[in-house]
């Protein structure tokens, strides 16, 4: 395939659009809410009414407002006067005939349907870069992705830029890894590219394990070709010819759609040998993880791909120098690769205009918890946390008040309501004892017990510890027991002192980042909600005049 073939395929797909297109979300969230029966009922109703030539049903990926699923949208060509474009939530199979009435007759009643304002703050306050095609693309049809520009950036990388220029472009964009640590992506690519010629690998870390996080899953289920294109561009930049996507087995829909996307790309010559009639070859294979949280850590992930037990190893050497089977290996996560095609398309200068001085671009979050509108959101770096909670999320349910927002999953922390004006970027969250993480964001209200929250995350870390190093293996168990005693009201101030000492030990002596960050939820809740710990002491000891304060320390 060459560029002309790609453009011709895109144009053919555009010409094939129907007057009215009905999009049904078939990402995991909406499928679990019953979107499959909705698809079947709509197919029958459209066929019975003889509307199928005029109306096309498309199964698309995530439409973001997951709490209102199943979601159904209707798009109308500009040349058609009716009906108006619409978005409906909580659609049932029984409402298929009502939807078809709306399609067939603009005067039809919409009684029973739940319209959603697609121009409302949940959508209008977001900035779509990574998710620009989620909810529009049919993830199991490569033609649908190509119609929206897929693989054009790869063609540009292969024919208009040499590998060093691609690395330089990504470096100038200021993109930082979206997997949690925020390491500069261009610097990581440059490190691998500078390694001596020979076998190199590109790995996509899709082992999304944080409780409450489903950003990467949504991207893979909705726009898999975008991730494949980003990986191929990275491979060209560093000189690799083999890639792996390490995805957890709990994501069967993402796995299925990735497998389909890889086969379709190979069939069209967009993966494999002599891509776009160049000398560039690139294969991608899937590796399915068994769900161990530690395999999100780079070296543990490498071991798992190699067929070994997924445990971390000391660094250096870093994977960029010695990764898969001892060869230089580039590892980025799903969202990082999904940023690459748009950076090549729009340019580094365009990308640097989004975000803050040190945190460029956008970030995708999974917004959940005590919130009116939960789902997948994408915002520019630096937007105040309050905007995400109150404007996009609609604030807490009636009768509730926001108490804290947890970011970064078990490696993150809890930010109190009085600090919601904090800008969401790497440095600001770190200053509060939390992290950006991969993008989980859980809103908590006045009924949430912060000691219980810390205990929950510590139990998660204890259960998920690989056990290789003693500080993490034994330390998380001891911290969990202390938190359990505090929550049950069986602890004293001495237990709290011991808990803080253990936090320090585990943080500084654990082998890998997962152990080192395990105390974060405890430390952040102690920092901002210390009074909730101390109010449970059996016999408070020592002076408490200052220690009972709820003020941040």
Coordinates of C-alpha atoms in Angstrom, one line a residue:
X1 CA 0.0 0.0 0.0
X2 CA 1.2 3.5 -0.7
X3 CA -0.2 6.9 0.3
X4 CA -2.5 7.1 -2.7
X5 CA -4.1 3.8 -1.8
X6 CA -4.6 5.0 1.8
X7 CA -6.3 8.1 0.7
X8 CA -8.4 6.2 -1.8
X9 CA -9.5 3.9 0.9
X10 CA -10.4 6.8 3.2
X11 CA -12.4 8.6 0.4
X12 CA -14.3 5.4 -0.4
X13 CA -15.3 5.0 3.3
X14 CA -16.4 8.7 3.4
X15 CA -18.6 8.2 0.3
X16 CA -20.2 5.2 1.8
X17 CA -21.6 7.2 4.7
X18 CA -25.4 6.9 5.0
X19 CA -27.8 9.9 5.4
X20 CA -28.2 9.0 9.1
X21 CA -25.7 7.1 11.1
X22 CA -26.6 5.5 14.4
X23 CA -23.6 4.9 16.7
X24 CA -23.9 2.5 19.6
X25 CA -21.2 2.3 22.2
X26 CA -19.8 -1.2 22.5
X27 CA -16.9 -0.5 24.9
X28 CA -16.9 -2.7 28.0
X29 CA -18.8 -0.2 30.1
X30 CA -21.8 0.0 27.8
X31 CA -21.7 -3.6 26.9
X32 CA -22.0 -4.5 30.6
X33 CA -25.0 -2.2 30.7
X34 CA -26.7 -4.0 27.9
X35 CA -25.7 -2.3 24.6
X36 CA -25.4 -5.7 22.7
X37 CA -29.2 -6.3 22.9
X38 CA -29.7 -2.6 21.9
X39 CA -27.6 -3.2 18.8
X40 CA -29.7 -6.4 17.9
X41 CA -33.0 -4.6 18.5
X42 CA -32.0 -1.6 16.4
X43 CA -30.9 -3.9 13.5
X44 CA -34.2 -5.7 13.5
X45 CA -36.2 -2.4 13.8
X46 CA -34.4 -0.7 11.0
X47 CA -34.7 -3.8 8.7
X48 CA -38.4 -4.1 9.5
X49 CA -39.0 -0.4 8.7
X50 CA -37.0 -0.7 5.4
X51 CA -34.6 2.0 6.6
X52 CA -31.3 0.2 6.2
X53 CA -30.2 1.8 2.9
X54 CA -30.7 5.3 4.4
X55 CA -29.6 4.5 7.9
X56 CA -26.4 2.8 9.0
X57 CA -25.8 1.2 12.4
X58 CA -22.2 1.5 13.6
X59 CA -20.7 -0.2 16.7
X60 CA -18.2 2.2 18.0
X61 CA -16.0 2.5 21.1
X62 CA -16.3 4.5 24.2
X63 CA -18.5 7.7 24.2
X64 CA -17.0 8.6 27.6
X65 CA -20.1 9.3 29.7
X66 CA -20.0 5.7 31.1
X67 CA -22.5 6.3 33.9
X68 CA -25.3 6.8 31.4
X69 CA -24.7 3.7 29.3
X70 CA -25.8 2.2 27.0
X71 CA -25.2 5.3 24.9
X72 CA -26.6 5.8 21.4
X73 CA -25.9 8.7 19.1
X74 CA -27.4 9.8 15.8
X75 CA -25.4 11.7 13.2
X76 CA -27.1 13.3 10.3
X77 CA -25.5 14.4 7.1
X78 CA -25.5 18.2 6.6
X79 CA -27.6 17.8 3.5
X80 CA -30.4 16.2 5.5
X81 CA -32.9 18.4 7.3
X82 CA -34.1 16.0 10.0
X83 CA -33.8 14.6 12.5
X84 CA -31.4 16.6 14.6
X85 CA -28.2 15.0 15.8
X86 CA -28.9 13.4 19.2
X87 CA -27.3 11.5 22.0
X88 CA -29.3 9.3 24.3
X89 CA -28.4 7.5 27.5
X90 CA -29.6 4.4 29.4
X91 CA -31.1 3.1 26.2
X92 CA -32.8 -0.3 26.4
X93 CA -33.6 -2.8 23.7
X94 CA -37.3 -2.1 24.2
X95 CA -36.7 1.5 23.1
X96 CA -35.3 0.6 19.7
X97 CA -38.6 1.1 18.0
X98 CA -38.9 4.6 19.6
X99 CA -35.5 5.5 18.4
X100 CA -36.4 4.3 14.9
X101 CA -39.6 6.4 15.1
X102 CA -37.4 9.4 15.8
X103 CA -35.1 8.6 12.9
X104 CA -38.1 8.0 10.5
X105 CA -40.2 10.9 11.6
X106 CA -39.0 14.1 13.1
X107 CA -42.4 14.7 14.7
X108 CA -42.2 11.4 16.6
X109 CA -42.3 11.6 20.4
X110 CA -39.2 10.9 22.3
X111 CA -41.1 10.0 25.4
X112 CA -39.2 7.5 27.5
X113 CA -35.9 8.3 25.9
X114 CA -33.2 10.0 28.0
X115 CA -31.6 12.7 25.9
X116 CA -28.1 13.9 26.8
X117 CA -26.7 17.3 26.0
X118 CA -23.7 16.6 23.9
X119 CA -22.7 20.3 24.2
X120 CA -23.0 20.2 28.0
X121 CA -20.0 20.8 30.4
X122 CA -19.1 17.1 30.5
X123 CA -18.2 17.2 26.8
X124 CA -17.5 20.9 26.2
X125 CA -15.0 21.3 29.1
X126 CA -12.8 18.5 27.7
X127 CA -10.0 18.8 25.2
X128 CA -9.8 15.8 22.9
X129 CA -6.4 14.8 21.6
X130 CA -5.9 11.1 22.4
X131 CA -9.7 10.5 22.5
X132 CA -10.5 12.5 19.4
X133 CA -11.8 9.5 17.5
X134 CA -13.1 7.4 20.4
X135 CA -16.8 6.9 19.9
X136 CA -16.5 7.7 16.2
X137 CA -14.3 4.8 15.0
X138 CA -15.6 1.3 14.5
X139 CA -12.7 -0.4 16.3
X140 CA -13.1 -3.7 14.3
X141 CA -13.0 -2.0 10.9
X142 CA -9.7 -0.6 9.8
X143 CA -11.4 1.3 7.0
X144 CA -13.2 3.3 9.7
X145 CA -9.9 4.3 11.2
X146 CA -8.3 5.1 7.9
X147 CA -11.2 7.4 7.0
X148 CA -10.3 9.5 10.0
X149 CA -6.6 9.7 9.1
X150 CA -5.0 6.6 10.7
X151 CA -1.5 5.7 9.4
X152 CA -0.9 9.0 7.6
X153 CA 1.5 10.0 10.4
X154 CA 3.3 6.7 10.0
X155 CA 3.7 7.4 6.2
X156 CA 5.1 10.9 7.0
X157 CA 7.6 9.4 9.5
X158 CA 8.8 6.8 6.9
X159 CA 9.0 9.1 3.9
X160 CA 9.5 12.7 5.1
X161 CA 11.5 12.2 8.3
X162 CA 14.5 10.2 9.3
X163 CA 14.6 8.4 12.6
X164 CA 16.6 11.1 14.3
X165 CA 14.1 13.8 13.2
X166 CA 11.2 11.7 14.6
X167 CA 13.0 11.5 18.0
X168 CA 13.8 15.2 17.9
X169 CA 10.1 16.0 17.1
X170 CA 8.9 14.0 20.0
X171 CA 11.5 15.5 22.3
X172 CA 10.5 19.1 21.3
X173 CA 6.8 18.2 22.0
X174 CA 7.6 17.8 25.7
X175 CA 5.5 14.7 25.9
X176 CA 6.1 12.8 29.1
X177 CA 5.2 9.2 29.8
X178 CA 1.5 8.8 30.7
X179 CA 2.1 5.6 32.7
X180 CA 2.7 7.3 36.0
X181 CA 6.3 8.5 36.4
X182 CA 6.1 11.2 33.8
X183 CA 9.6 10.5 32.3
X184 CA 10.3 12.6 29.2
X185 CA 9.3 10.4 26.2
X186 CA 11.8 11.9 23.8
X187 CA 14.7 11.3 26.1
X188 CA 13.7 7.7 26.5
X189 CA 13.4 7.3 22.8
X190 CA 16.8 9.0 22.2
X191 CA 18.5 6.7 24.8
X192 CA 17.3 3.5 22.9
X193 CA 18.0 5.0 19.5
X194 CA 21.6 5.6 20.6
X195 CA 22.2 2.0 21.6
X196 CA 24.5 0.1 19.2
X197 CA 22.9 -1.3 16.0
X198 CA 21.2 -4.7 16.5
X199 CA 18.0 -6.2 17.8
X200 CA 15.8 -3.7 19.6
X201 CA 12.2 -3.9 20.8
X202 CA 9.2 -1.7 21.3
X203 CA 6.8 -2.7 24.1
X204 CA 3.4 -1.2 24.9
X205 CA 2.6 -1.5 28.6
X206 CA -1.2 -2.2 28.6
X207 CA -1.1 -3.8 32.0
X208 CA -3.5 -1.3 33.6
X209 CA -3.9 -2.5 37.2
X210 CA -4.9 0.5 39.3
X211 CA -8.3 0.1 41.0
X212 CA -10.8 2.4 39.4
X213 CA -8.6 3.0 36.3
X214 CA -9.9 2.1 32.8
X215 CA -8.4 4.7 30.5
X216 CA -6.0 2.4 28.6
X217 CA -8.7 -0.2 28.3
X218 CA -11.1 2.4 26.7
X219 CA -8.4 3.5 24.2
X220 CA -7.6 0.0 23.2
X221 CA -11.3 -1.0 22.9
X222 CA -12.1 2.2 20.9
X223 CA -9.2 3.1 18.7
X224 CA -6.6 0.3 18.6
X225 CA -5.1 1.4 15.3
X226 CA -4.0 4.6 16.9
X227 CA -1.8 2.7 19.4
X228 CA -0.4 0.4 16.7
X229 CA 0.5 3.5 14.6
X230 CA 2.2 5.1 17.5
X231 CA 4.2 1.9 18.2
X232 CA 5.3 1.7 14.5
X233 CA 6.5 5.3 14.5
X234 CA 8.5 4.6 17.7
X235 CA 10.0 1.5 16.1
X236 CA 11.1 3.5 13.1
X237 CA 12.6 6.1 15.4
X238 CA 14.7 3.7 17.4
X239 CA 15.5 1.1 14.8
X240 CA 13.3 -1.8 16.1
X241 CA 11.5 -4.4 13.9
X242 CA 9.5 -6.2 16.6
X243 CA 6.9 -5.0 19.1
X244 CA 4.9 -6.5 21.9
X245 CA 1.7 -5.3 23.5
X246 CA 1.5 -6.6 27.1
X247 CA -2.2 -6.5 28.0
X248 CA -3.9 -8.0 31.0
X249 CA -6.2 -11.0 30.5
X250 CA -9.0 -9.2 32.3
X251 CA -9.5 -7.1 29.1
X252 CA -10.9 -9.7 26.7
X253 CA -12.6 -7.0 24.5
X254 CA -9.4 -5.0 24.1
X255 CA -7.5 -8.2 23.4
X256 CA -9.9 -9.3 20.7
X257 CA -10.0 -5.9 19.0
X258 CA -6.2 -5.6 19.1
X259 CA -5.8 -9.0 17.6
X260 CA -8.3 -8.0 14.8
X261 CA -6.5 -4.7 14.3
X262 CA -3.1 -6.3 14.0
X263 CA -4.4 -8.8 11.4
X264 CA -6.1 -6.1 9.4
X265 CA -3.0 -3.9 9.4
X266 CA -0.9 -6.8 8.2
X267 CA -3.4 -7.5 5.4
X268 CA -3.1 -4.0 4.1
X269 CA 0.7 -3.8 4.5
X270 CA 0.6 -1.3 7.3
X271 CA 2.4 -3.8 9.6
X272 CA 4.8 -6.5 8.6
X273 CA 7.4 -6.2 5.8
X274 CA 8.2 -3.2 3.6
X275 CA 5.6 -0.9 5.1
X276 CA 4.5 1.8 2.7
X277 CA 6.9 0.4 0.2
X278 CA 9.9 1.3 2.4
X279 CA 12.7 -0.7 3.9
X280 CA 11.0 -0.6 7.3
X281 CA 9.7 -3.9 8.8
X282 CA 7.7 -4.1 12.0
X283 CA 5.7 -6.9 13.6
X284 CA 3.5 -6.7 16.6
X285 CA 2.5 -9.6 18.8
X286 CA 0.2 -9.7 21.9
X287 CA 1.3 -11.0 25.2
X288 CA -1.5 -11.7 27.7
X289 CA -0.8 -11.0 31.4
X290 CA -2.4 -12.9 34.2
X291 CA -3.4 -9.8 36.1
X292 CA -0.5 -9.4 38.6
X293 CA -0.3 -5.7 39.5
X294 CA 3.5 -5.8 39.7
X295 CA 3.7 -6.6 36.0
X296 CA 2.9 -3.0 35.3
X297 CA 6.5 -2.4 36.5
X298 CA 8.9 -2.4 33.5
X299 CA 11.4 -5.0 34.5
X300 CA 8.6 -7.4 35.8
X301 CA 6.7 -6.9 32.6
X302 CA 9.9 -7.8 30.6
X303 CA 10.3 -11.0 32.7
X304 CA 6.7 -11.9 32.0
X305 CA 7.0 -11.4 28.3
X306 CA 10.2 -13.6 28.4
X307 CA 8.1 -16.4 29.9
X308 CA 9.6 -15.9 33.4
X309 CA 7.9 -15.1 36.7
X310 CA 6.9 -11.5 36.7
X311 CA 9.1 -10.0 39.3
X312 CA 11.2 -6.8 39.1
X313 CA 15.0 -6.6 39.1
X314 CA 17.3 -3.9 40.3
X315 CA 18.1 -1.0 37.9
X316 CA 20.5 -0.1 36.3
X317 CA 20.8 -1.4 33.7
X318 CA 17.5 0.2 32.5
X319 CA 15.4 -1.5 29.8
X320 CA 16.5 1.2 27.4
X321 CA 20.0 -0.4 27.6
X322 CA 19.2 -4.0 28.5
X323 CA 15.6 -5.1 28.2
X324 CA 13.9 -8.0 26.5
X325 CA 16.4 -10.9 26.3
X326 CA 19.2 -8.4 27.0
X327 CA 18.4 -6.1 24.1
X328 CA 17.6 -2.4 24.2
X329 CA 13.9 -2.0 24.7
X330 CA 11.6 1.0 24.5
X331 CA 8.6 0.7 26.9
X332 CA 5.7 3.2 26.9
X333 CA 2.1 2.9 27.9
X334 CA -1.0 2.9 25.8
X335 CA -1.8 6.6 26.2
X336 CA 1.8 7.7 25.4
X337 CA 1.8 5.8 22.1
X338 CA -1.7 7.2 21.3
X339 CA -0.3 10.7 21.5
X340 CA 2.4 10.1 18.9
X341 CA 0.3 10.2 15.6
X342 CA -1.3 13.5 16.5
X343 CA 2.1 15.0 17.4
X344 CA 3.5 14.1 14.0
X345 CA 0.3 15.3 12.3
X346 CA 0.0 18.7 14.1
X347 CA 3.6 19.3 15.0
X348 CA 5.6 19.7 18.2
X349 CA 4.8 23.4 18.5
X350 CA 1.1 22.8 18.4
X351 CA 1.4 20.2 21.2
X352 CA 3.5 22.4 23.4
X353 CA 0.7 25.0 23.4
X354 CA -1.4 22.6 25.4
X355 CA -0.8 22.2 29.1
X356 CA 1.7 23.8 31.4
X357 CA 5.4 24.7 31.2
X358 CA 6.6 21.3 32.4
X359 CA 3.5 19.1 31.6
X360 CA 2.6 19.4 28.0
X361 CA -0.5 18.1 26.2
X362 CA -3.6 16.5 27.7
X363 CA -4.2 13.7 30.2
X364 CA -7.0 11.1 30.1
X365 CA -8.6 10.3 33.4
X366 CA -11.1 7.7 34.5
X367 CA -13.4 9.8 36.7
X368 CA -15.3 7.7 39.2
X369 CA -16.6 7.6 42.8
X370 CA -19.1 10.0 44.4
X371 CA -19.8 12.1 41.3
X372 CA -22.8 12.9 39.2
X373 CA -21.1 12.2 35.8
X374 CA -18.6 9.4 35.8
X375 CA -16.6 8.2 32.8
X376 CA -13.6 8.9 30.6
X377 CA -12.4 12.5 30.5
X378 CA -9.5 14.2 28.7
X379 CA -8.4 17.6 29.8
X380 CA -5.4 19.9 29.2
X381 CA -2.6 19.5 31.7
X382 CA -2.8 22.2 34.4
X383 CA -6.6 22.4 34.6
X384 CA -7.7 22.8 38.2
X385 CA -8.8 19.6 39.8
X386 CA -12.0 21.5 40.8
X387 CA -13.0 22.0 37.2
X388 CA -12.8 18.2 36.6
X389 CA -14.9 17.4 39.7
X390 CA -17.4 20.3 39.6
X391 CA -17.7 21.2 35.9
X392 CA -17.1 18.0 34.0
X393 CA -18.2 15.6 36.7
X394 CA -21.1 17.8 37.9
X395 CA -20.0 17.7 41.5
X396 CA -21.1 15.2 44.1
X397 CA -24.7 13.7 44.3
X398 CA -27.3 15.8 46.1
X399 CA -26.8 15.8 49.8
X400 CA -23.1 15.0 49.5
X401 CA -20.0 17.2 49.7
X402 CA -16.6 16.4 48.3
X403 CA -14.2 15.3 51.0
X404 CA -11.2 14.3 48.9
X405 CA -10.1 13.2 45.4
X406 CA -7.8 10.2 45.1
X407 CA -5.4 10.2 42.2
X408 CA -2.8 7.7 41.1
X409 CA -4.4 4.5 42.5
X410 CA -2.5 2.6 45.1
X411 CA 0.7 4.5 44.4
X412 CA -1.1 7.9 44.7
X413 CA -2.7 9.9 47.4
X414 CA -5.8 11.7 48.6
X415 CA -6.1 15.4 47.9
X416 CA -8.5 17.2 50.3
X417 CA -11.4 19.4 49.1
X418 CA -9.8 22.6 50.2
X419 CA -7.0 22.0 47.7
X420 CA -9.2 21.3 44.7
X421 CA -7.9 24.4 43.0
X422 CA -4.6 22.6 42.5
X423 CA -3.6 22.4 38.8
X424 CA -3.5 18.9 37.6
X425 CA 0.1 18.4 36.4
X426 CA 3.0 16.2 37.5
X427 CA 4.7 18.7 39.8
X428 CA 1.6 20.0 41.6
X429 CA 0.3 16.6 42.4
X430 CA 3.7 15.4 43.6
X431 CA 3.9 18.4 45.9
X432 CA 0.8 17.2 47.6
X433 CA 2.1 13.7 48.1
X434 CA 0.1 12.2 45.3
X435 CA 1.0 11.4 41.7
X436 CA -0.6 11.6 38.3
X437 CA -0.4 7.9 37.9
X438 CA -1.9 6.3 34.9
X439 CA -5.1 8.4 35.4
X440 CA -7.4 6.9 37.9
X441 CA -9.4 9.6 39.8
X442 CA -11.8 8.7 42.5
X443 CA -14.0 11.3 44.2
X444 CA -14.9 10.7 47.9
X445 CA -17.5 12.4 50.1
X446 CA -18.1 13.0 53.8
X447 CA -19.1 9.4 54.4
X448 CA -15.8 8.0 53.2
X449 CA -13.4 7.0 56.1
X450 CA -9.9 8.0 55.2
X451 CA -8.3 5.4 57.5
X452 CA -10.5 2.8 55.7
X453 CA -9.3 4.2 52.3
X454 CA -5.6 3.8 53.4
X455 CA -6.3 0.3 54.7
X456 CA -8.0 -0.7 51.4
X457 CA -5.0 0.4 49.3
X458 CA -2.5 -1.2 51.7
X459 CA -4.4 -4.5 51.5
X460 CA -4.2 -4.2 47.7
X461 CA -0.5 -3.6 47.8
X462 CA 0.0 -6.4 50.3
X463 CA -2.0 -8.9 48.2
X464 CA -0.2 -7.8 45.0
X465 CA 3.4 -7.7 46.4
X466 CA 5.5 -10.1 44.4
X467 CA 7.4 -10.9 47.6
X468 CA 10.9 -10.6 46.1
X469 CA 12.1 -7.9 48.5
X470 CA 11.6 -8.1 52.3
X471 CA 10.7 -4.4 52.8
X472 CA 7.7 -4.7 50.5
X473 CA 6.7 -8.3 51.3
X474 CA 6.9 -7.9 55.1
X475 CA 6.4 -4.2 55.4
X476 CA 3.0 -4.0 53.6
X477 CA 1.7 -6.9 55.8
X478 CA 2.8 -5.0 59.0
X479 CA 1.4 -1.7 57.8
X480 CA -1.9 -3.4 56.9
X481 CA -2.2 -4.9 60.4
X482 CA -1.5 -1.6 62.0
X483 CA -4.1 0.1 59.8
X484 CA -6.6 -2.6 60.7
X485 CA -6.0 -2.0 64.4
X486 CA -6.4 1.7 64.0
X487 CA -9.6 1.3 62.0
X488 CA -11.0 -1.0 64.6
X489 CA -10.1 1.3 67.5
X490 CA -7.6 -1.0 69.0
X491 CA -4.5 1.1 68.5
X492 CA -2.5 3.7 70.4
X493 CA -0.3 6.6 69.4
X494 CA 2.7 4.3 69.6
X495 CA 1.1 2.2 66.7
X496 CA 0.9 5.4 64.7
X497 CA 4.5 6.2 65.3
X498 CA 5.4 2.7 64.2
X499 CA 3.2 3.0 61.1
X500 CA 5.1 6.1 60.1
X501 CA 8.5 4.5 60.6
X502 CA 7.4 1.6 58.5
X503 CA 6.2 3.9 55.7
X504 CA 9.6 5.5 55.6
X505 CA 11.4 2.1 55.6
X506 CA 9.2 0.6 52.8
X507 CA 9.4 3.8 50.8
X508 CA 13.2 3.9 50.8
X509 CA 14.2 0.2 50.9
X510 CA 11.8 -1.5 48.5
X511 CA 13.3 -2.9 45.3
X512 CA 10.9 -1.4 42.8
X513 CA 8.6 1.6 42.3
X514 CA 5.5 -0.3 43.3
X515 CA 6.9 -1.0 46.8
X516 CA 8.4 2.4 47.1
X517 CA 5.1 4.1 46.4
X518 CA 2.9 1.7 48.5
X519 CA 3.0 4.0 51.6
X520 CA 1.7 7.0 49.6
X521 CA -2.0 6.6 50.4
X522 CA -1.1 6.3 54.1
X523 CA 1.2 9.3 54.1
X524 CA -1.2 11.5 52.2
X525 CA -4.2 10.6 54.5
X526 CA -2.0 11.2 57.5
X527 CA -0.9 14.5 56.1
X528 CA -4.4 15.8 55.5
X529 CA -6.7 13.7 57.7
X530 CA -4.5 12.8 60.7
X531 CA -7.3 13.6 63.1
X532 CA -9.3 10.6 61.7
X533 CA -6.4 8.3 62.8
X534 CA -6.0 9.9 66.2
X535 CA -9.7 9.9 67.0
X536 CA -9.6 6.1 67.1
X537 CA -6.9 5.7 69.7
X538 CA -7.7 3.6 72.7
X539 CA -5.6 5.6 75.1
X540 CA -4.1 8.6 73.5
X541 CA -0.6 9.1 74.6
X542 CA 1.7 12.1 74.5
X543 CA 0.7 15.7 73.7
X544 CA -2.1 16.0 71.2
X545 CA -2.7 19.7 71.0
X546 CA -1.0 20.0 67.6
X547 CA -1.3 16.4 66.4
X548 CA -5.0 16.4 66.4
X549 CA -5.1 19.3 63.9
X550 CA -6.6 18.4 60.6
X551 CA -4.4 21.0 58.8
X552 CA -2.0 19.8 56.2
X553 CA 1.5 19.1 57.4

